[in-house]
Coordinates of C-alpha atoms in Angstrom, one line a residue:
Chain A
X1 CA -37.5 57.6 -62.2
X2 CA -38.3 60.0 -59.6
X3 CA -36.5 61.0 -56.3
X4 CA -35.7 58.0 -53.9
X5 CA -35.6 59.4 -50.3
X6 CA -33.9 55.9 -49.3
X7 CA -31.9 55.5 -52.3
X8 CA -29.0 57.7 -51.0
X9 CA -27.6 60.6 -52.5
X10 CA -25.8 59.2 -55.4
X11 CA -29.2 58.1 -56.9
X12 CA -29.2 59.8 -60.6
X13 CA -31.2 62.8 -60.5
X14 CA -33.0 64.7 -63.2
X15 CA -29.7 67.2 -63.7
X16 CA -27.6 63.6 -64.6
X17 CA -30.6 61.7 -66.4
X18 CA -30.3 65.1 -68.2
X19 CA -26.5 65.1 -69.4
X20 CA -26.7 60.8 -69.5
X21 CA -29.7 62.0 -72.7
X22 CA -27.0 64.4 -74.2
X23 CA -24.2 61.7 -73.8
X24 CA -26.8 58.6 -75.1
X25 CA -28.1 61.0 -77.7
X26 CA -24.6 61.5 -79.8
X27 CA -23.7 58.3 -79.0
X28 CA -26.7 57.1 -81.3
X29 CA -25.9 55.9 -85.0
X30 CA -26.5 56.2 -87.2
X31 CA -28.6 59.5 -86.9
X32 CA -28.2 60.5 -90.3
X33 CA -26.2 63.5 -90.8
X34 CA -25.2 64.6 -87.2
X35 CA -22.2 63.2 -85.5
X36 CA -22.7 60.7 -83.7
X37 CA -20.5 57.5 -82.4
X38 CA -19.0 56.5 -86.0
X39 CA -18.8 60.0 -87.4
X40 CA -17.3 63.3 -87.0
X41 CA -17.7 66.4 -89.0
X42 CA -14.5 68.3 -89.7
X43 CA -14.5 70.7 -87.1
X44 CA -17.4 69.6 -85.0
X45 CA -16.4 65.8 -83.4
X46 CA -17.5 64.0 -80.4
X47 CA -15.2 64.8 -78.6
X48 CA -16.9 68.0 -78.6
X49 CA -20.1 66.7 -77.5
X50 CA -18.9 64.9 -74.5
X51 CA -17.3 68.0 -73.3
X52 CA -20.6 70.1 -74.2
X53 CA -22.5 67.7 -72.1
X54 CA -20.3 68.1 -69.2
X55 CA -20.1 71.4 -69.0
X56 CA -23.9 72.0 -69.0
X57 CA -23.9 70.3 -65.9
X58 CA -23.9 72.7 -63.8
X59 CA -27.0 74.8 -65.5
X60 CA -28.8 71.5 -65.4
X61 CA -28.2 71.1 -61.5
X62 CA -29.1 75.1 -61.0
X63 CA -32.6 73.9 -63.1
X64 CA -32.9 70.8 -60.8
X65 CA -32.6 73.4 -58.1
X66 CA -36.0 75.1 -58.9
X67 CA -33.7 78.6 -60.4
X68 CA -35.3 80.3 -63.0
X69 CA -35.4 78.7 -66.6
X70 CA -33.6 81.8 -68.2
X71 CA -31.2 81.6 -65.5
X72 CA -30.1 78.2 -65.7
X73 CA -30.5 77.7 -69.7
X74 CA -27.8 80.9 -69.8
X75 CA -25.5 79.1 -67.6
X76 CA -26.1 75.2 -69.2
X77 CA -25.1 77.0 -72.7
X78 CA -22.6 79.1 -71.0
X79 CA -21.0 75.8 -69.5
X80 CA -21.6 73.7 -72.7
X81 CA -19.9 75.9 -75.3
X82 CA -16.5 75.4 -73.4
X83 CA -15.1 73.7 -76.1
X84 CA -13.9 74.7 -79.5
X85 CA -16.1 73.0 -81.8
X86 CA -19.1 75.6 -81.7
X87 CA -22.5 74.7 -80.8
X88 CA -23.1 71.5 -79.9
X89 CA -26.2 71.0 -77.7
X90 CA -28.3 74.5 -77.5
X91 CA -31.3 73.2 -78.5
X92 CA -31.4 70.4 -76.5
X93 CA -30.5 72.6 -73.7
X94 CA -33.8 74.4 -74.4
X95 CA -36.0 71.1 -74.2
X96 CA -34.2 69.6 -71.3
X97 CA -34.1 72.7 -68.9
X98 CA -37.7 73.2 -68.2
X99 CA -38.0 69.1 -68.5
X100 CA -35.6 68.9 -65.6
X101 CA -37.1 71.7 -63.8
X102 CA -40.3 69.7 -64.0
X103 CA -39.4 66.3 -62.9
X104 CA -37.3 68.0 -60.2
X105 CA -40.8 69.2 -58.6
X106 CA -42.4 65.6 -59.2
X107 CA -43.1 62.8 -61.2
X108 CA -42.5 64.4 -64.9
X109 CA -45.6 65.0 -67.0
X110 CA -46.4 66.9 -69.6
X111 CA -49.0 69.2 -67.3
X112 CA -45.5 70.0 -65.1
X113 CA -43.2 70.7 -68.1
X114 CA -46.5 73.0 -69.6
X115 CA -46.8 74.8 -65.9
X116 CA -43.0 75.9 -66.0
X117 CA -43.1 76.8 -69.6
X118 CA -46.2 79.2 -69.0
X119 CA -44.5 80.7 -65.4
X120 CA -41.2 81.9 -67.4
X121 CA -41.0 85.5 -67.0
X122 CA -39.1 88.4 -69.0
X123 CA -36.3 87.8 -67.0
X124 CA -36.6 84.2 -68.3
X125 CA -36.7 85.5 -72.3
X126 CA -33.8 87.6 -71.4
X127 CA -31.4 85.1 -70.2
X128 CA -32.5 82.7 -73.2
X129 CA -31.2 86.0 -75.5
X130 CA -28.6 86.4 -73.5
X131 CA -27.4 82.8 -74.1
X132 CA -27.3 83.2 -78.4
X133 CA -24.5 85.3 -77.0
X134 CA -22.5 82.2 -75.9
X135 CA -22.4 80.5 -79.5
X136 CA -23.3 80.8 -83.0
X137 CA -26.7 79.2 -83.4
X138 CA -28.3 78.5 -87.2
X139 CA -31.8 80.4 -86.8
X140 CA -34.2 81.5 -89.2
X141 CA -34.3 85.0 -90.2
X142 CA -37.2 87.1 -88.2
X143 CA -40.4 88.7 -90.2
X144 CA -39.7 91.8 -90.7
X145 CA -41.7 93.9 -88.1
X146 CA -39.5 91.5 -85.4
X147 CA -36.0 93.0 -86.5
X148 CA -35.4 94.4 -83.1
X149 CA -36.7 90.7 -81.5
X150 CA -34.0 88.5 -83.5
X151 CA -32.1 86.5 -81.4
X152 CA -29.2 87.2 -83.1
X153 CA -28.7 90.6 -81.4
X154 CA -28.6 88.7 -78.1
X155 CA -28.7 91.4 -74.7
X156 CA -29.4 94.0 -77.3
X157 CA -32.2 93.0 -78.0
X158 CA -33.3 92.6 -74.1
X159 CA -34.9 96.2 -73.7
X160 CA -37.2 95.8 -76.4
X161 CA -38.4 92.4 -74.6
X162 CA -39.0 94.4 -71.7
X163 CA -41.0 97.3 -73.3
X164 CA -43.1 94.8 -74.9
X165 CA -43.3 92.3 -71.6
X166 CA -42.2 89.4 -73.9
X167 CA -42.2 86.5 -71.2
X168 CA -39.7 83.1 -72.9
X169 CA -43.0 81.7 -73.2
X170 CA -44.3 84.2 -75.5
X171 CA -41.2 84.3 -77.3
X172 CA -41.3 80.6 -78.1
X173 CA -45.3 81.2 -79.3
X174 CA -44.1 83.2 -81.4
X175 CA -41.6 81.1 -82.9
X176 CA -43.6 78.3 -83.2
X177 CA -46.2 80.0 -85.4
X178 CA -45.9 81.7 -89.2
X179 CA -44.5 80.2 -92.1
X180 CA -41.3 79.0 -90.6
X181 CA -42.6 77.1 -86.9
X182 CA -39.7 76.2 -85.1
X183 CA -40.2 72.8 -83.6
X184 CA -38.3 73.1 -80.7
X185 CA -40.3 76.5 -79.9
X186 CA -43.6 73.8 -80.4
X187 CA -42.6 71.5 -77.8
X188 CA -42.3 74.5 -75.6
X189 CA -46.1 76.2 -76.6
X190 CA -47.6 72.4 -76.8
X191 CA -46.3 71.0 -73.7
X192 CA -43.5 68.8 -75.7
X193 CA -46.0 66.3 -77.4
X194 CA -43.2 64.5 -79.8
X195 CA -40.7 64.4 -76.9
X196 CA -43.1 62.6 -74.5
X197 CA -44.6 60.1 -77.9
X198 CA -40.8 59.4 -78.3
X199 CA -40.3 58.6 -75.4
X200 CA -42.9 56.1 -74.9
X201 CA -41.2 54.6 -78.3
X202 CA -37.9 54.6 -76.1
X203 CA -39.4 52.3 -73.0
X204 CA -41.3 50.1 -75.4
X205 CA -38.3 49.5 -77.8
X206 CA -35.5 47.1 -77.0
X207 CA -31.8 46.8 -76.7
X208 CA -28.9 49.4 -75.9
X209 CA -30.3 53.0 -75.1
X210 CA -28.2 54.4 -77.8
X211 CA -29.6 51.9 -80.3
X212 CA -33.1 52.7 -78.9
X213 CA -31.8 57.1 -79.6
X214 CA -30.7 56.1 -83.2
X215 CA -34.3 54.7 -83.8
X216 CA -36.0 57.6 -82.3
X217 CA -34.2 59.7 -84.6
X218 CA -35.2 58.3 -87.4
X219 CA -39.1 58.2 -86.3
X220 CA -38.9 61.5 -85.5
X221 CA -37.2 62.6 -88.6
X222 CA -39.3 60.9 -90.5
X223 CA -42.7 62.3 -89.0
X224 CA -42.0 65.8 -89.5
X225 CA -39.7 68.4 -91.3
X226 CA -36.5 69.3 -89.1
X227 CA -36.5 73.0 -88.6
X228 CA -32.6 73.4 -88.9
X229 CA -32.4 71.5 -92.5
X230 CA -35.2 73.6 -93.5
X231 CA -33.4 77.0 -92.1
X232 CA -30.2 75.6 -93.8
X233 CA -31.2 74.2 -96.9
X234 CA -35.1 75.4 -97.7
X235 CA -38.4 73.8 -96.9
X236 CA -38.1 71.4 -100.6
X237 CA -34.9 69.9 -99.0
X238 CA -36.6 69.4 -95.6
X239 CA -39.4 67.7 -96.9
X240 CA -37.4 65.4 -99.0
X241 CA -35.4 64.6 -96.3
X242 CA -38.6 63.5 -93.7
X243 CA -40.4 61.6 -96.9
X244 CA -36.8 59.5 -96.9
X245 CA -36.6 59.3 -93.2
X246 CA -40.0 58.0 -93.0
X247 CA -39.0 55.2 -95.6
X248 CA -36.1 53.6 -93.4
X249 CA -36.5 50.4 -92.4
X250 CA -34.1 50.1 -89.9
X251 CA -30.5 51.3 -88.6
X252 CA -28.5 49.2 -91.0
X253 CA -30.9 50.7 -94.1
X254 CA -29.7 54.5 -92.4
X255 CA -26.3 54.0 -93.0
X256 CA -25.6 54.6 -96.5
X257 CA -28.3 57.6 -95.7
X258 CA -26.1 58.7 -92.6
X259 CA -22.9 59.1 -95.1
X260 CA -25.1 60.9 -98.1
X261 CA -26.2 63.4 -95.8
X262 CA -23.0 64.2 -93.9
X263 CA -21.3 64.9 -97.5
X264 CA -24.4 66.9 -98.5
X265 CA -23.8 68.9 -95.4
X266 CA -27.3 68.1 -94.4
X267 CA -27.5 68.3 -90.6
X268 CA -31.4 67.6 -88.9
X269 CA -30.2 69.0 -85.7
X270 CA -33.7 69.9 -84.1
X271 CA -34.5 65.9 -84.8
X272 CA -31.3 65.7 -82.3
X273 CA -32.7 68.1 -79.8
X274 CA -35.7 65.8 -79.7
X275 CA -34.3 62.9 -79.2
X276 CA -32.2 64.1 -76.5
X277 CA -35.2 65.5 -74.6
X278 CA -37.2 62.3 -75.6
X279 CA -34.4 60.4 -74.0
X280 CA -34.5 62.2 -71.1
X281 CA -38.1 61.6 -70.6
X282 CA -37.6 57.8 -71.2
X283 CA -34.9 57.6 -68.4
X284 CA -36.9 59.6 -66.1
X285 CA -39.5 57.2 -67.0
X286 CA -37.6 54.3 -65.9
X287 CA -35.1 53.4 -69.0
X288 CA -32.2 51.6 -67.6
X289 CA -28.8 51.8 -68.8
Chain B
X1 CA -6.6 74.2 -65.5
X2 CA -6.6 75.8 -61.9
X3 CA -10.0 78.0 -60.7
X4 CA -10.0 81.5 -62.3
X5 CA -12.3 83.5 -59.7
X6 CA -13.5 85.5 -62.5
X7 CA -14.2 82.7 -64.7
X8 CA -17.3 82.6 -63.6
X9 CA -19.5 79.2 -62.1
X10 CA -19.8 77.4 -65.6
X11 CA -15.7 76.9 -66.2
X12 CA -15.0 73.3 -65.9
X13 CA -13.7 73.0 -62.4
X14 CA -11.5 69.6 -61.5
X15 CA -14.7 67.4 -61.0
X16 CA -15.9 68.1 -64.3
X17 CA -12.5 67.7 -66.2
X18 CA -12.0 64.0 -63.9
X19 CA -15.8 63.1 -66.0
X20 CA -14.8 64.6 -68.5
X21 CA -11.6 62.4 -68.7
X22 CA -13.7 59.2 -68.2
X23 CA -15.5 60.0 -71.3
X24 CA -12.1 60.9 -73.2
X25 CA -10.4 57.8 -72.2
X26 CA -14.0 55.2 -73.3
X27 CA -14.1 57.3 -76.6
X28 CA -10.4 56.6 -77.6
X29 CA -10.0 53.9 -80.3
X30 CA -8.6 51.7 -80.7
X31 CA -7.9 50.6 -77.0
X32 CA -6.6 47.1 -77.9
X33 CA -8.8 45.0 -75.6
X34 CA -11.2 47.7 -74.2
X35 CA -14.6 48.9 -74.7
X36 CA -14.4 52.4 -76.9
X37 CA -16.3 54.5 -79.4
X38 CA -16.1 51.4 -82.2
X39 CA -16.1 48.4 -79.8
X40 CA -18.5 47.0 -77.2
X41 CA -18.6 43.6 -75.2
X42 CA -21.5 41.3 -75.1
X43 CA -22.5 42.3 -71.9
X44 CA -20.4 45.3 -71.1
X45 CA -20.9 48.3 -73.7
X46 CA -20.2 52.0 -74.6
X47 CA -23.3 53.1 -72.6
X48 CA -22.3 51.7 -69.7
X49 CA -19.5 53.8 -69.5
X50 CA -21.1 57.1 -70.5
X51 CA -23.9 56.1 -67.1
X52 CA -20.8 55.3 -64.9
X53 CA -19.0 58.7 -65.2
X54 CA -22.1 60.7 -64.8
X55 CA -23.1 58.5 -62.4
X56 CA -19.6 59.0 -60.3
X57 CA -19.6 63.0 -61.0
X58 CA -20.9 63.5 -57.3
X59 CA -18.6 61.4 -55.7
X60 CA -16.1 63.7 -58.0
X61 CA -17.9 67.0 -56.9
X62 CA -17.2 66.2 -53.1
X63 CA -14.0 65.2 -53.6
X64 CA -13.5 68.6 -55.1
X65 CA -15.2 70.3 -52.2
X66 CA -12.5 69.1 -50.2
X67 CA -14.0 65.5 -48.3
X68 CA -12.0 62.9 -47.1
X69 CA -11.0 60.5 -49.9
X70 CA -12.3 57.4 -48.8
X71 CA -15.7 58.8 -48.4
X72 CA -15.2 60.6 -51.9
X73 CA -14.3 57.6 -53.3
X74 CA -17.3 55.3 -52.1
X75 CA -20.2 57.7 -53.2
X76 CA -18.2 57.9 -56.9
X77 CA -18.2 54.5 -57.0
X78 CA -22.0 54.2 -55.8
X79 CA -22.9 56.6 -58.7
X80 CA -21.0 55.0 -61.0
X81 CA -22.5 51.4 -60.5
X82 CA -25.9 53.0 -61.0
X83 CA -25.6 50.6 -64.8
X84 CA -26.3 47.2 -66.0
X85 CA -22.6 46.6 -67.2
X86 CA -20.9 46.2 -63.7
X87 CA -17.3 47.8 -63.1
X88 CA -16.3 50.2 -65.6
X89 CA -14.5 52.9 -64.3
X90 CA -13.5 52.0 -60.4
X91 CA -9.9 51.7 -60.9
X92 CA -10.0 55.0 -62.9
X93 CA -12.0 56.2 -59.7
X94 CA -9.0 55.1 -57.5
X95 CA -6.5 57.6 -59.2
X96 CA -9.2 60.2 -59.7
X97 CA -10.4 61.2 -56.8
X98 CA -7.3 61.9 -54.7
X99 CA -5.7 64.0 -57.9
X100 CA -9.2 65.9 -58.1
X101 CA -8.7 66.9 -54.6
X102 CA -5.6 67.9 -55.2
X103 CA -6.2 69.9 -57.9
X104 CA -9.1 71.7 -56.1
X105 CA -6.2 72.6 -53.5
X106 CA -4.3 74.7 -56.4
X107 CA -2.2 73.9 -59.3
X108 CA -2.0 70.6 -59.6
X109 CA 1.2 69.0 -59.0
X110 CA 3.1 65.9 -58.0
X111 CA 3.6 66.7 -54.5
X112 CA -0.1 68.0 -53.7
X113 CA -1.0 64.8 -55.6
X114 CA 1.3 62.7 -52.7
X115 CA 0.4 64.8 -49.9
X116 CA -3.6 63.9 -50.6
X117 CA -2.5 60.7 -50.6
X118 CA -0.3 60.5 -47.4
X119 CA -2.5 62.1 -45.8
X120 CA -5.3 59.5 -45.4
X121 CA -6.5 57.6 -42.7
X122 CA -7.8 54.8 -41.4
X123 CA -11.5 55.8 -42.5
X124 CA -10.5 56.6 -45.7
X125 CA -9.3 53.0 -45.8
X126 CA -12.9 52.0 -44.6
X127 CA -14.8 53.9 -47.3
X128 CA -12.4 52.1 -49.8
X129 CA -13.2 48.7 -48.6
X130 CA -17.0 49.3 -48.4
X131 CA -17.0 50.6 -51.9
X132 CA -16.0 47.1 -53.0
X133 CA -19.4 46.0 -52.1
X134 CA -20.9 48.1 -54.9
X135 CA -19.2 46.5 -58.0
X136 CA -17.4 43.0 -58.9
X137 CA -14.0 44.2 -59.4
X138 CA -11.2 41.7 -60.6
X139 CA -8.1 41.6 -57.8
X140 CA -5.5 39.5 -57.0
X141 CA -5.7 37.3 -54.4
X142 CA -4.3 38.6 -50.9
X143 CA -1.0 37.0 -49.4
X144 CA -1.9 34.1 -47.3
X145 CA -1.0 36.1 -44.4
X146 CA -3.0 38.9 -45.3
X147 CA -7.0 36.8 -46.0
X148 CA -8.6 38.9 -43.4
X149 CA -7.6 41.8 -45.3
X150 CA -8.6 40.9 -48.7
X151 CA -10.7 43.8 -50.4
X152 CA -13.4 41.2 -51.6
X153 CA -14.4 41.2 -48.0
X154 CA -15.6 44.5 -48.4
X155 CA -16.6 46.0 -45.2
X156 CA -16.0 42.9 -43.2
X157 CA -12.6 43.7 -43.5
X158 CA -12.8 46.9 -41.4
X159 CA -12.3 45.6 -38.2
X160 CA -9.1 44.3 -39.1
X161 CA -7.9 47.5 -40.9
X162 CA -9.0 49.5 -37.0
X163 CA -7.3 47.1 -35.3
X164 CA -4.1 47.3 -37.4
X165 CA -4.3 51.2 -37.9
X166 CA -3.8 50.5 -41.3
X167 CA -4.7 53.8 -43.5
X168 CA -5.7 54.2 -47.1
X169 CA -2.4 54.9 -48.4
X170 CA -0.9 52.1 -46.0
X171 CA -3.6 49.6 -47.9
X172 CA -2.2 50.9 -51.2
X173 CA 1.6 50.6 -50.2
X174 CA 0.8 47.2 -49.3
X175 CA -0.6 46.6 -52.8
X176 CA 2.4 48.3 -54.7
X177 CA 4.9 45.6 -53.5
X178 CA 5.6 41.9 -53.4
X179 CA 5.2 39.5 -56.2
X180 CA 2.4 40.8 -57.6
X181 CA 2.4 44.8 -57.6
X182 CA -0.4 47.0 -58.5
X183 CA -0.2 49.5 -61.3
X184 CA -2.7 52.4 -59.8
X185 CA -1.5 51.5 -56.2
X186 CA 1.9 52.5 -57.2
X187 CA 0.5 55.3 -58.4
X188 CA -1.0 56.2 -55.2
X189 CA 2.5 55.0 -53.4
X190 CA 4.5 56.9 -55.7
X191 CA 3.0 60.1 -56.5
X192 CA 1.4 59.1 -59.7
X193 CA 4.5 58.9 -61.7
X194 CA 3.1 57.4 -65.2
X195 CA 0.0 59.5 -65.0
X196 CA 1.8 62.7 -64.9
X197 CA 4.6 61.5 -67.7
X198 CA 1.8 60.2 -69.6
X199 CA -0.2 63.9 -69.3
X200 CA 3.1 65.3 -70.8
X201 CA 3.0 62.9 -73.9
X202 CA -1.1 63.9 -74.0
X203 CA -0.3 67.7 -74.0
X204 CA 2.8 67.3 -76.8
X205 CA 0.2 65.5 -78.8
X206 CA -1.5 67.0 -81.9
X207 CA -4.9 66.2 -82.8
X208 CA -8.5 65.4 -81.1
X209 CA -8.0 65.1 -77.4
X210 CA -10.1 61.1 -77.8
X211 CA -6.9 60.6 -80.9
X212 CA -4.6 61.3 -77.8
X213 CA -6.2 59.1 -75.5
X214 CA -5.7 56.2 -77.6
X215 CA -1.9 56.9 -78.2
X216 CA -1.4 57.6 -74.4
X217 CA -3.2 54.4 -74.0
X218 CA -0.8 52.2 -76.6
X219 CA 2.0 54.4 -74.7
X220 CA 1.2 53.0 -71.0
X221 CA 0.6 49.6 -72.2
X222 CA 4.1 49.3 -74.0
X223 CA 6.1 50.7 -70.8
X224 CA 4.6 48.4 -68.4
X225 CA 2.7 44.9 -67.5
X226 CA -1.1 45.6 -67.3
X227 CA -2.3 44.6 -63.5
X228 CA -5.9 43.3 -65.0
X229 CA -4.1 41.3 -67.3
X230 CA -1.7 39.5 -65.1
X231 CA -4.5 38.9 -62.6
X232 CA -6.9 37.2 -64.9
X233 CA -4.3 35.6 -67.8
X234 CA -1.0 35.6 -65.9
X235 CA 2.7 37.1 -66.2
X236 CA 3.2 35.3 -69.5
X237 CA 0.5 37.1 -71.2
X238 CA 0.8 40.4 -69.4
X239 CA 4.5 40.4 -70.6
X240 CA 3.3 39.6 -74.0
X241 CA 0.9 42.3 -74.3
X242 CA 3.6 44.8 -72.9
X243 CA 6.1 44.0 -75.7
X244 CA 3.5 44.0 -78.4
X245 CA 1.7 47.5 -77.5
X246 CA 5.8 48.7 -77.5
X247 CA 5.9 47.4 -81.1
X248 CA 2.9 49.3 -82.3
X249 CA 3.7 52.3 -84.7
X250 CA 0.5 54.1 -84.6
X251 CA -3.1 53.5 -84.1
X252 CA -3.8 52.1 -87.2
X253 CA -1.4 49.4 -87.0
X254 CA -3.0 48.9 -83.4
X255 CA -7.0 48.2 -85.1
X256 CA -6.2 44.7 -86.2
X257 CA -4.6 43.7 -82.8
X258 CA -7.6 45.7 -81.0
X259 CA -10.0 42.7 -82.4
X260 CA -7.5 40.6 -81.8
X261 CA -7.2 41.2 -77.8
X262 CA -11.2 41.3 -77.8
X263 CA -11.5 38.1 -79.1
X264 CA -9.2 36.6 -76.7
X265 CA -10.9 38.4 -73.7
X266 CA -8.1 40.3 -72.9
X267 CA -8.6 43.2 -71.0
X268 CA -5.5 46.1 -70.1
X269 CA -7.9 47.6 -68.0
X270 CA -5.7 49.0 -65.5
X271 CA -3.6 51.3 -68.5
X272 CA -7.2 52.3 -69.0
X273 CA -7.4 53.7 -65.7
X274 CA -4.1 55.3 -65.9
X275 CA -5.3 56.8 -69.7
X276 CA -7.8 58.3 -67.3
X277 CA -5.7 59.9 -64.9
X278 CA -3.6 61.5 -67.6
X279 CA -6.5 62.9 -69.2
X280 CA -7.5 64.2 -66.2
X281 CA -3.9 66.1 -65.3
X282 CA -4.1 67.1 -69.0
X283 CA -7.5 68.7 -68.7
X284 CA -6.4 70.7 -66.1
X285 CA -2.7 72.0 -67.4
X286 CA -4.4 73.1 -70.3
X287 CA -5.6 70.0 -72.7
X288 CA -8.6 71.9 -74.5
X289 CA -11.1 70.0 -76.2

């Protein structure tokens, strides 16, 4: 929903919708391989995701107020990390922060989202790198010629960023290409095609928002390999998970598979990120809860 | 936790802790008779509580910034109500708003909380009455001589409030006494004894925060009749529920009873309010998630 000047201060704005998207995403069940309303991992539990979403809100508010993307993202990740479970929503926030900034500027469109990403600076890239110091994030190894830009170096990589004049959009474009393309980076590069398409599916769906979230997750998982699964388990497992997801008929059929993926330690995390982004777009476009 | 000036903008402040308390409360399971992580009602679902908590945040932030209690409460209820399930957290917010204001003023103590309540004005009472226009709340019938102060009259009752010079503390004191004392009003009148005592139990407990929430709920339910159960089902049912809760050994034993209460439509809502207040006090005093 866009801001209605007559609706009063309490109307849910983009930052609140983004936080709600994080909560509905983790509430959606079953989301095979992920923490959800019915499943905890041993050290990463539903409670951690609740605290992560609450903690991210100031950074999301900063984005809604028009702050630079890197600054808002770093603050959101800092707040998200104030819980003991580790990384809960880093990837979600990487998608949500530019989307929140775009939504705060007017009706949320792919064009506005693309413009926010295209307008990022080297400072934004530095904020993104600093955010990696807040929490352990699973990422692919960089190419041999790009070790000095490995995100795991955190702030130590900032001089190299500045020397090369790389904006956050440039950093994302590098991760979107190559042998191991990152699904979130592709959203950044291409104007969030999967997030917006999945949002249309959420809006066209029926039933409670968190059930729609679970179905959107399955649809997204069936349409492309999950980046985190590929990083952690290799391309063959990622392809097999994608193919299996494409065959799942409904949430009931996904239940048994959900247990299996948790048991095997297979966690389609990037698909959860996309699901949160799709929920946010849907909330901005009128999804009611 | 109290505000740490060195901790940066992202440190969870009282408003964030209050929102997190709302989320951990509804996540706690089993909470017999209530929506929880495992149970939805037909028209009132987990999703509605997530949206209610997110929507309440601006009002909670207003309280943390030192706004009058009535103004902050009205805004919190307005935001909470932006979902289609109806009343999710009205009673929780009635306890949390003064507690947030007290926590924002320094270490959260019963003395500070009592002082916030004692300092309320007739305007605060008017805000409280106006909040009833946002959402349907189950309350007891007023005494025959107090019909003009029936909270269900909403803003129409404000002239009578002003004529009698009743502050919000006065309104609460009236509901705390008599044949059908309101448990939340008693917390207001008496400096939140049950909320703080239950918080000590939460802090002394082990395990995930939402499991502690469920155990705190059972302890609170076993120590006194639930106001909402008494309003909706009468004093005998309320006493029977209290006695049964006092006999429940652990969360596992509570599971079957949880189903039974939902089936009978018995909803110990005031006990859930107290649980949220206890979680907030515990979070402010160092409960980590």
